[in-house]
Amino acid sequence: MKIDFIEVAFPKTGGLVVFSFDDGPFSGFAKQVDEAGNGQLTRAAKLGKYNGRFGQHVMVVAPVGIEASYLLLVGLGKANELDALKARKIGGKLITEFLAQGETAVAIAVDVAQSSSLNAANLAANITFGACLRHHRFEKYRTGQRRYRKSTVDTLQVMTEMPLETEQSFTPMREVAMGVLLTRDLVTEPGNVIYPESYIEQIDALRDLGVEIEVLGANEMRQQGMGALLGVAQGSEREPQLAVMHWRGGAAEEAPVAFVGKGVTFDSGGISLKAVKGMEEMKYDMAGSAVVVGLMKALAGRKAKVNVVGVVGLVENMPSGRAQRPGDVVTSMSGQTIEVINTDCEGRLVLADALWYTQHTYRPRCMIDLATLTYAVIAALGSEFAGVFSNDDGLVEALTEAGGAVGEPVWRLPLTQRFDKLIDSEIADMKNCSDRPGDAIMAAQFLQRFVNGVPWVHIDIAGTAWKRESSNLARKGATGYGVQLLNQFVLDNFE
Ligand code: BES
Ligand code: MN
Ligand code: ZN
């Protein structure tokens, strides 16, 4: 979608969006539009019982005398309650309406008076951001044949009294949006297209933004002693990869903030094979890694003043004659041994080595890992909250704050000795899962044994990374959850 920031004017074609506040008059431009159309907007508002409530809207075919195709009147709610998050939702909502209408060009007139928390430029920039996120659709595998083609909004004109300021305000947001959309695209790609080595090619594209990239193949990982990660990869024809991305935007001597992602490009369960129903969704088991990649893109894109290292463990979990068996014992890079009770608890095995390698190699000031780790976190928190687990209260507080600000909330779940004990093994240092309830916690306890005391947070995004229903800011499927959260977390705490 092409986005232009221009002065407020009557568009020659396409849909036109105008606003009003709760119980308030039409904006100045909305009034002009109404007058040019002989009071059609007033009439539509009355018939539609429209009073400017937040998110309320009426759409009409533009009356004779106006060149636009459709007029959309949107309520912004109470002026003093309007914040960035709400503005984003409005952007998402209005684009949804025009997508449904099949309109290809949209102009938005943001000429509403200053609200308390948002100046007009910021309001318009946030509306634009929301529109961008909701507009995105994965189209790569649709041929151009007419019956498969979908129309979309190609151009968006954001009209304000201060186009320059609006564009400036949108510039860093645009980079964040690009990061979110990259994450969604990677997650949506099927397992036959994204597998560890092809994934590396996608990651390599970040070099253009100044991200430095290192890759460890199976041999290098063997040299490092990453028996836990390699055991998972053993059943697959695809060679596993560990990619490291560096963004150095801070002082040379400053220790990096580390982000670590689970990148299981397809999780069949391995020999502990999953059931048929829903197995196709397990292409999204690399979402944690995709958030790390999208985050690196966002941070590099907006030239964040911070040193960050992103580490992703990429493997495919498949059954085969060479696959790891339930009962096998592997030795992790940390030296600790693991009895593999269930080959479907593979994410924690991948992260065990990725986390150990990250703290050992980069000595980060803190480590945040993201993973679609357990079904149990979906049972507990649904798809509204990601579950967080941590050895550091301050980090949890900072993440909770950031999540609230961007609408990607987290909810803390406990770590305790009692749960830790449950993963002790009869014949090795630990086992990768237990038959007791509380698997989201046990998975986190398992990870904690590999963080070596570094301030750390584990974010289980099994429920939030993928949604079966569309929302204001994302079509159903991959959400990109986590990129905005961590971008805000970095911005507020490390820049
Ligand atoms: N990738 C899954 C977790 C998952 C499930 C993510 C559903 C997204 C949606 C993970 O590797 C897994 O298979 N976990 C098992 C563990 C169980 C066998 C103890 C689970 O949660 O069912
Ligand atoms: Mn699994
Ligand atoms: Zn998995």
Coordinates of C-alpha atoms and ligand atoms in Angstrom, one line a residue:
M1 CA 0.0 0.0 0.0
K2 CA 1.3 3.4 -1.1
I3 CA 1.0 6.0 1.6
D4 CA 1.0 9.7 1.0
F5 CA 0.9 12.5 3.6
I6 CA -0.8 15.5 2.2
E7 CA -2.9 18.6 3.0
V8 CA -6.7 18.2 3.5
A9 CA -8.5 18.4 0.2
F10 CA -11.4 16.8 -1.6
P11 CA -10.0 13.6 -3.2
K12 CA -10.8 13.0 -6.9
T13 CA -11.6 9.3 -6.5
G14 CA -11.8 6.5 -3.9
G15 CA -13.2 6.3 -0.4
L16 CA -13.1 9.3 1.9
V17 CA -13.0 9.0 5.7
V18 CA -14.0 11.8 8.0
F19 CA -14.4 11.9 11.8
S20 CA -16.3 13.2 14.8
F21 CA -15.9 12.8 18.5
D22 CA -18.6 11.4 20.9
D23 CA -21.6 13.7 20.8
G24 CA -19.4 16.2 19.0
P25 CA -19.9 18.1 15.8
F26 CA -18.4 16.9 12.5
S27 CA -14.8 17.9 12.0
G28 CA -14.3 21.0 9.9
F29 CA -13.7 19.0 6.8
A30 CA -16.5 16.6 7.5
K31 CA -18.8 19.6 7.6
Q32 CA -17.6 20.8 4.2
V33 CA -18.2 17.3 2.8
D34 CA -21.6 17.3 4.3
E35 CA -22.5 20.6 2.8
A36 CA -21.1 19.7 -0.6
G37 CA -23.3 16.6 -0.5
N38 CA -26.5 18.4 0.5
G39 CA -26.5 17.1 4.1
Q40 CA -26.1 13.5 3.2
L41 CA -23.7 12.7 6.0
T42 CA -26.0 14.4 8.6
R43 CA -28.9 12.3 7.3
A44 CA -26.9 9.1 7.3
A45 CA -25.7 9.8 10.8
K46 CA -29.2 10.3 12.0
L47 CA -30.6 7.2 10.3
G48 CA -27.6 5.1 11.5
K49 CA -28.1 6.4 15.1
Y50 CA -24.5 7.6 14.8
N51 CA -23.3 9.8 17.6
G52 CA -19.5 9.5 17.4
R53 CA -19.1 6.7 19.9
F54 CA -15.6 5.1 19.6
G55 CA -15.4 2.9 16.6
Q56 CA -18.9 3.6 15.4
H57 CA -19.2 4.2 11.7
V58 CA -21.6 4.8 8.8
M59 CA -20.7 4.4 5.2
V60 CA -22.6 6.0 2.3
V61 CA -22.3 6.1 -1.4
A62 CA -20.9 9.6 -2.0
P63 CA -23.7 11.9 -3.2
V64 CA -23.7 13.7 -6.6
G65 CA -21.4 16.7 -6.3
I66 CA -18.6 14.8 -4.6
E67 CA -16.0 13.0 -6.6
A68 CA -15.1 10.4 -4.0
S69 CA -16.8 7.0 -4.2
Y70 CA -17.8 6.3 -0.6
L71 CA -17.9 8.4 2.5
L72 CA -17.1 6.8 5.8
L73 CA -17.9 8.7 8.9
V74 CA -16.0 7.3 12.0
G75 CA -16.5 8.0 15.7
L76 CA -13.4 8.7 17.7
G77 CA -15.2 8.5 21.1
K78 CA -14.4 10.9 23.9
A79 CA -11.6 13.3 22.9
N80 CA -9.8 13.0 26.3
E81 CA -9.9 9.2 26.1
L82 CA -8.3 8.9 22.7
D83 CA -4.8 7.4 22.9
A84 CA -2.3 5.9 20.5
L85 CA -3.8 2.4 20.9
K86 CA -7.3 3.6 20.1
A87 CA -6.1 5.6 17.1
R88 CA -4.5 2.4 15.8
K89 CA -7.7 0.5 16.2
I90 CA -9.6 3.2 14.3
G91 CA -7.0 2.8 11.4
G92 CA -7.6 -0.9 11.4
K93 CA -11.4 -0.6 11.4
L94 CA -11.6 1.9 8.6
I95 CA -9.3 -0.1 6.4
T96 CA -11.4 -3.2 7.1
E97 CA -14.5 -1.4 5.9
F98 CA -12.9 -0.5 2.6
L99 CA -11.4 -3.9 2.0
A100 CA -14.9 -5.4 2.4
Q101 CA -16.2 -2.7 0.0
G102 CA -13.5 -3.6 -2.6
E103 CA -12.4 0.0 -2.7
T104 CA -8.8 0.4 -3.9
A105 CA -8.0 4.0 -2.9
V106 CA -8.7 5.7 0.5
A107 CA -8.2 9.2 1.8
I108 CA -8.4 10.0 5.5
A109 CA -9.1 13.5 6.6
V110 CA -7.6 13.9 10.1
D111 CA -8.5 17.5 10.8
V112 CA -9.9 16.9 14.3
A113 CA -9.0 19.3 17.0
Q114 CA -6.1 18.5 19.4
S115 CA -7.0 15.8 21.9
S116 CA -5.4 15.7 25.3
S117 CA -2.8 13.0 24.9
L118 CA -2.3 13.0 21.1
N119 CA -1.4 15.9 18.9
A120 CA -3.0 15.8 15.4
A121 CA 0.2 14.5 13.7
N122 CA 0.6 11.7 16.2
L123 CA -3.1 10.8 16.0
A124 CA -2.9 10.6 12.2
A125 CA 0.4 8.6 12.3
N126 CA -1.2 6.1 14.7
I127 CA -4.3 5.7 12.5
T128 CA -1.9 5.1 9.6
F129 CA 0.0 2.5 11.6
G130 CA -3.2 0.6 12.4
A131 CA -4.3 0.8 8.8
C132 CA -1.0 -0.7 7.6
L133 CA -1.2 -3.6 10.1
R134 CA -4.8 -4.5 9.2
H135 CA -4.2 -4.1 5.5
H136 CA -1.5 -6.7 5.3
R137 CA -2.5 -10.0 3.5
F138 CA -0.3 -12.9 2.5
E139 CA -0.9 -13.1 -1.2
K140 CA 2.2 -14.9 -2.5
Y141 CA 0.5 -18.2 -3.4
R142 CA -2.6 -16.7 -5.1
T143 CA -2.3 -16.8 -8.9
G144 CA -3.6 -13.8 -10.8
Q145 CA -6.5 -15.8 -12.2
R146 CA -9.7 -13.8 -11.9
R147 CA -11.6 -16.1 -9.6
Y148 CA -8.6 -16.2 -7.1
R149 CA -7.8 -12.5 -7.3
K150 CA -8.7 -10.3 -4.3
S151 CA -8.9 -6.5 -4.6
T152 CA -7.1 -4.5 -2.0
V153 CA -6.5 -0.9 -1.0
D154 CA -3.5 0.2 -3.0
T155 CA -3.2 3.8 -2.0
L156 CA -3.8 5.6 1.3
Q157 CA -3.8 9.4 1.5
V158 CA -3.4 10.7 5.0
M159 CA -4.7 14.3 5.0
T160 CA -3.8 16.6 7.8
E161 CA -3.0 20.2 8.4
M162 CA 0.6 19.2 9.1
P163 CA 1.6 16.6 6.6
L164 CA 5.4 17.0 7.3
E165 CA 5.0 16.4 11.0
T166 CA 2.7 13.5 10.4
E167 CA 5.1 11.8 8.1
Q168 CA 8.0 12.4 10.6
S169 CA 5.9 10.9 13.4
F170 CA 5.1 7.9 11.2
T171 CA 8.7 7.2 10.1
P172 CA 9.8 5.1 13.1
M173 CA 6.3 3.5 13.2
R174 CA 6.7 2.4 9.6
E175 CA 9.8 0.5 10.5
V176 CA 8.0 -1.3 13.3
A177 CA 5.2 -2.1 11.0
M178 CA 7.6 -3.6 8.5
G179 CA 9.1 -5.7 11.3
V180 CA 5.6 -7.0 12.3
L181 CA 4.7 -7.8 8.7
L182 CA 7.9 -9.6 8.1
T183 CA 7.2 -11.7 11.2
R184 CA 3.7 -12.5 9.9
D185 CA 5.0 -13.5 6.5
L186 CA 7.7 -15.8 7.9
V187 CA 5.1 -17.5 10.2
T188 CA 2.6 -17.9 7.4
E189 CA 5.1 -19.5 5.0
P190 CA 4.5 -23.3 4.9
G191 CA 7.1 -25.8 6.0
N192 CA 8.1 -26.8 2.5
V193 CA 9.2 -23.3 1.8
I194 CA 10.6 -22.2 5.2
Y195 CA 13.0 -24.8 6.6
P196 CA 16.2 -24.0 8.4
E197 CA 18.5 -23.3 5.4
S198 CA 15.9 -21.4 3.4
Y199 CA 15.1 -19.4 6.5
I200 CA 18.7 -18.3 6.7
E201 CA 18.3 -16.7 3.2
Q202 CA 15.4 -14.6 4.5
I203 CA 17.5 -13.6 7.6
D204 CA 20.4 -12.6 5.3
A205 CA 18.3 -9.8 3.8
L206 CA 18.7 -8.0 7.1
R207 CA 22.3 -7.3 6.2
D208 CA 21.0 -4.5 4.0
L209 CA 19.9 -2.7 7.2
G210 CA 23.3 -3.0 8.8
V211 CA 22.6 -6.2 10.8
E212 CA 25.6 -8.5 11.1
I213 CA 24.8 -12.2 10.8
E214 CA 26.6 -15.3 11.8
V215 CA 25.3 -18.8 11.1
L216 CA 26.2 -22.1 12.7
G217 CA 25.5 -25.3 10.7
A218 CA 25.2 -28.8 12.2
N219 CA 29.0 -29.3 12.3
E220 CA 29.6 -26.1 14.2
M221 CA 26.8 -27.0 16.6
R222 CA 28.4 -30.4 17.1
Q223 CA 31.7 -28.7 17.9
Q224 CA 29.8 -26.6 20.5
G225 CA 28.3 -29.7 22.0
M226 CA 24.7 -28.8 21.3
G227 CA 23.3 -32.3 21.7
A228 CA 19.8 -31.1 22.8
L229 CA 19.2 -29.1 19.7
L230 CA 20.8 -31.6 17.4
G231 CA 18.8 -34.4 18.8
V232 CA 15.6 -32.7 17.7
A233 CA 16.9 -32.2 14.2
Q234 CA 18.1 -35.7 13.8
G235 CA 14.9 -37.1 12.3
S236 CA 14.7 -34.5 9.5
E237 CA 16.3 -34.4 6.1
R238 CA 16.8 -30.7 6.7
E239 CA 20.1 -29.5 8.3
P240 CA 19.5 -27.4 11.5
Q241 CA 20.9 -23.9 11.7
L242 CA 21.6 -21.4 14.4
A243 CA 21.5 -17.8 13.3
V244 CA 22.9 -14.9 15.3
M245 CA 21.9 -11.3 14.4
H246 CA 23.8 -8.3 15.8
W247 CA 22.5 -4.8 15.8
R248 CA 25.1 -2.5 17.2
G249 CA 23.4 0.9 17.7
G250 CA 24.8 1.5 21.2
A251 CA 28.2 2.3 22.6
A252 CA 30.9 -0.2 21.7
E253 CA 31.5 -1.4 25.3
E254 CA 27.8 -1.8 26.2
A255 CA 26.7 -5.4 26.8
P256 CA 23.8 -6.4 24.4
V257 CA 20.2 -7.2 25.2
A258 CA 19.6 -10.7 23.9
F259 CA 16.5 -12.1 22.3
V260 CA 16.3 -15.8 21.7
G261 CA 13.6 -17.5 19.5
K262 CA 12.3 -21.0 19.0
G263 CA 12.4 -21.8 15.3
V264 CA 10.9 -25.2 14.8
T265 CA 10.0 -24.8 11.1
F266 CA 7.6 -27.7 11.4
D267 CA 6.6 -29.6 14.5
S268 CA 5.2 -33.0 13.6
G269 CA 5.9 -34.2 17.2
G270 CA 8.6 -36.5 15.9
I271 CA 8.2 -40.2 17.0
S272 CA 5.7 -38.9 19.6
L273 CA 3.7 -37.9 16.5
K274 CA 0.9 -35.4 16.9
A275 CA -2.7 -36.1 15.9
V276 CA -3.9 -35.3 12.4
K277 CA -6.3 -32.5 13.3
G278 CA -4.6 -29.1 13.2
M279 CA -1.2 -30.5 12.5
E280 CA -0.9 -28.1 9.5
E281 CA -0.8 -25.2 12.0
M282 CA 2.4 -26.5 13.4
K283 CA 4.2 -24.5 10.6
Y284 CA 3.8 -21.7 13.1
D285 CA 6.1 -23.3 15.6
M286 CA 8.9 -21.0 14.4
A287 CA 6.9 -17.9 15.5
G288 CA 9.3 -17.1 18.4
S289 CA 12.2 -17.0 16.0
A290 CA 10.2 -14.9 13.5
V291 CA 9.5 -12.3 16.2
V292 CA 13.2 -12.1 16.9
V293 CA 13.8 -11.5 13.1
G294 CA 11.0 -9.0 12.8
L295 CA 12.2 -7.2 15.9
M296 CA 15.8 -7.0 14.5
K297 CA 14.3 -5.5 11.3
A298 CA 12.3 -2.9 13.3
L299 CA 15.3 -1.9 15.5
A300 CA 17.7 -1.7 12.6
G301 CA 15.2 0.0 10.5
R302 CA 14.6 2.8 13.0
K303 CA 18.3 2.8 14.0
A304 CA 17.7 2.1 17.6
K305 CA 20.4 3.4 19.9
V306 CA 21.1 0.0 21.6
N307 CA 23.2 -3.1 21.2
V308 CA 21.0 -6.1 20.6
V309 CA 21.8 -9.7 19.7
G310 CA 19.1 -12.0 18.3
V311 CA 19.6 -15.8 18.3
V312 CA 17.3 -18.3 16.6
G313 CA 17.5 -22.0 16.8
L314 CA 16.1 -23.4 13.5
V315 CA 15.2 -27.1 13.2
E316 CA 12.5 -29.3 11.8
N317 CA 11.0 -32.0 14.1
M318 CA 10.2 -35.1 12.0
P319 CA 9.8 -38.8 12.6
S320 CA 12.1 -41.1 10.6
G321 CA 14.4 -44.1 11.0
R322 CA 17.1 -41.7 12.2
A323 CA 14.8 -39.8 14.5
Q324 CA 15.4 -39.4 18.3
R325 CA 13.4 -42.0 20.3
P326 CA 11.4 -41.4 23.5
G327 CA 13.8 -42.5 26.2
D328 CA 17.0 -41.3 24.5
V329 CA 19.4 -39.3 26.6
V330 CA 21.3 -36.3 25.1
T331 CA 24.0 -34.0 26.5
S332 CA 23.3 -30.3 26.1
M333 CA 26.0 -27.7 25.5
S334 CA 25.8 -26.8 29.2
G335 CA 27.0 -30.3 30.0
Q336 CA 23.7 -31.2 31.7
T337 CA 22.1 -34.4 30.4
I338 CA 18.4 -34.8 29.4
E339 CA 16.2 -37.8 29.1
V340 CA 13.8 -37.2 26.2
I341 CA 10.5 -38.6 27.5
N342 CA 8.5 -37.1 24.7
T343 CA 9.9 -36.0 21.3
D344 CA 7.1 -33.5 21.0
C345 CA 8.6 -31.5 23.8
E346 CA 11.2 -30.4 21.4
G347 CA 11.1 -26.6 21.8
R348 CA 12.6 -26.6 25.2
L349 CA 15.5 -28.8 23.9
V350 CA 16.2 -26.3 21.1
L351 CA 16.1 -23.4 23.5
A352 CA 18.2 -25.1 26.1
D353 CA 21.2 -25.0 23.8
A354 CA 20.3 -21.6 22.2
L355 CA 20.0 -20.0 25.6
W356 CA 23.2 -21.5 27.0
Y357 CA 25.1 -20.5 23.8
T358 CA 23.7 -16.9 24.0
Q359 CA 24.7 -16.2 27.6
H360 CA 28.0 -18.0 27.2
T361 CA 29.0 -16.3 24.0
Y362 CA 27.6 -12.8 24.3
R363 CA 27.4 -12.1 28.1
P364 CA 24.1 -10.2 27.6
R365 CA 22.7 -7.8 30.3
C366 CA 19.5 -9.8 30.0
M367 CA 17.9 -12.5 27.9
I368 CA 14.4 -12.7 26.6
D369 CA 13.2 -15.8 24.9
L370 CA 10.1 -16.3 22.8
A371 CA 8.5 -19.6 21.9
T372 CA 5.3 -21.3 20.9
L373 CA 6.3 -23.6 23.7
T374 CA 3.2 -25.3 25.1
Y375 CA -0.4 -25.9 24.5
A376 CA -0.8 -25.5 28.3
V377 CA -0.3 -21.7 28.0
I378 CA -3.2 -21.6 25.6
A379 CA -5.4 -23.5 28.1
A380 CA -4.4 -21.0 30.8
L381 CA -4.5 -17.6 29.0
G382 CA -6.2 -18.2 25.6
S383 CA -4.9 -16.0 22.9
E384 CA -5.2 -12.7 24.8
F385 CA -2.1 -12.9 26.9
A386 CA 1.3 -14.4 26.4
G387 CA 2.6 -16.2 29.5
V388 CA 5.8 -14.8 31.0
F389 CA 8.1 -16.5 33.4
S390 CA 11.2 -14.9 34.9
N391 CA 13.9 -14.8 37.5
D392 CA 13.8 -11.0 37.5
D393 CA 10.8 -8.9 38.8
G394 CA 12.1 -5.7 37.2
L395 CA 12.1 -7.2 33.7
V396 CA 8.6 -8.5 34.2
E397 CA 7.4 -5.1 35.3
A398 CA 9.0 -3.5 32.2
L399 CA 7.5 -6.0 29.9
T400 CA 4.0 -5.7 31.4
E401 CA 4.2 -1.9 31.0
A402 CA 5.4 -2.1 27.4
G403 CA 2.7 -4.7 26.6
G404 CA 0.0 -2.5 28.0
A405 CA 1.2 0.4 26.0
V406 CA 1.1 -1.4 22.6
G407 CA -1.8 -3.7 23.2
E408 CA 0.3 -6.9 23.4
P409 CA -0.3 -7.8 27.0
V410 CA 1.6 -10.4 29.0
W411 CA 0.6 -12.3 32.2
R412 CA 3.1 -13.7 34.7
L413 CA 3.0 -17.3 35.7
P414 CA 5.1 -18.7 38.5
L415 CA 8.4 -20.5 38.7
T416 CA 9.0 -22.6 41.9
Q417 CA 11.1 -25.4 43.4
R418 CA 8.1 -27.6 43.5
F419 CA 7.7 -27.6 39.8
D420 CA 11.4 -27.7 39.2
K421 CA 11.6 -31.0 41.1
L422 CA 9.1 -32.6 38.8
I423 CA 11.5 -32.6 35.9
D424 CA 14.3 -34.5 37.7
S425 CA 15.0 -37.8 35.8
E426 CA 15.7 -41.3 37.2
I427 CA 18.7 -41.8 34.9
A428 CA 19.8 -38.3 33.7
D429 CA 20.0 -34.8 35.1
M430 CA 16.5 -33.9 34.0
K431 CA 13.7 -35.1 31.7
N432 CA 12.2 -32.9 29.0
C433 CA 8.6 -33.2 30.3
S434 CA 6.6 -34.9 33.1
D435 CA 3.2 -36.4 33.1
R436 CA 2.0 -33.9 35.8
P437 CA -0.2 -31.0 34.9
G438 CA 1.3 -27.5 34.6
D439 CA 3.4 -28.1 31.5
A440 CA 3.8 -24.4 30.6
I441 CA 5.5 -23.9 34.0
M442 CA 7.5 -27.1 33.7
A443 CA 8.8 -26.1 30.3
A444 CA 9.8 -22.7 31.8
Q445 CA 11.5 -24.5 34.8
F446 CA 13.4 -26.6 32.2
L447 CA 14.6 -23.5 30.4
Q448 CA 15.7 -21.8 33.7
R449 CA 18.2 -24.6 34.1
F450 CA 20.0 -23.2 31.0
V451 CA 20.1 -19.5 31.7
N452 CA 23.0 -19.7 34.2
G453 CA 21.6 -17.0 36.5
V454 CA 21.4 -14.2 33.8
P455 CA 18.4 -11.9 34.2
W456 CA 15.9 -13.7 31.9
V457 CA 12.3 -13.8 30.8
H458 CA 10.6 -16.6 28.9
I459 CA 7.6 -15.5 26.8
D460 CA 5.3 -18.4 25.8
I461 CA 3.5 -17.1 22.7
A462 CA 1.7 -20.4 21.7
G463 CA -1.7 -18.6 22.1
T464 CA -0.9 -15.1 20.8
A465 CA 1.3 -15.8 17.7
W466 CA -1.6 -17.3 15.7
K467 CA -5.3 -16.5 15.9
R468 CA -8.2 -18.2 14.2
E469 CA -10.2 -14.9 14.1
S470 CA -9.4 -11.5 12.6
S471 CA -9.0 -8.6 14.9
N472 CA -8.8 -4.8 14.4
L473 CA -5.1 -5.0 13.6
A474 CA -4.6 -8.4 12.1
R475 CA -6.3 -10.7 9.7
K476 CA -6.7 -14.2 11.1
G477 CA -3.6 -16.3 11.1
A478 CA -0.2 -15.0 12.1
T479 CA -0.4 -11.9 14.3
G480 CA 3.2 -10.8 14.6
Y481 CA 2.6 -10.6 18.4
G482 CA 5.8 -9.7 20.2
V483 CA 7.5 -7.3 17.8
Q484 CA 5.7 -4.2 19.1
L485 CA 6.0 -5.4 22.7
L486 CA 9.8 -5.9 22.5
N487 CA 10.3 -2.8 20.4
Q488 CA 8.6 -0.7 23.1
F489 CA 10.4 -2.6 25.8
V490 CA 13.8 -1.8 24.2
L491 CA 12.8 1.8 23.5
D492 CA 11.6 2.5 27.1
N493 CA 14.4 0.7 29.0
F494 CA 17.6 0.6 26.9
E495 CA 17.7 3.6 24.6
Ligands
BES1 N1 4.8 -26.5 19.6 C1 4.2 -27.2 20.6 C2 3.3 -26.3 21.4 C3 2.1 -25.7 20.7 C4 0.9 -26.4 20.7 C5 2.2 -24.5 20.1 C6 -0.2 -25.8 20.1 C7 1.1 -23.9 19.5 C8 -0.1 -24.6 19.5 C9 5.2 -27.9 21.5 O1 6.3 -28.4 20.9 C10 4.5 -29.2 22.0 O2 4.2 -30.0 21.2 N2 4.1 -29.2 23.2 C11 3.3 -30.2 23.8 C12 4.0 -30.7 25.0 C13 3.3 -31.9 25.6 C14 3.5 -33.1 24.8 C15 3.8 -32.2 27.0 C16 2.0 -29.7 24.1 O3 1.9 -28.5 24.6 O4 1.0 -30.3 23.8
MN2 MN 6.1 -30.2 20.0
ZN3 ZN 6.9 -27.3 19.2

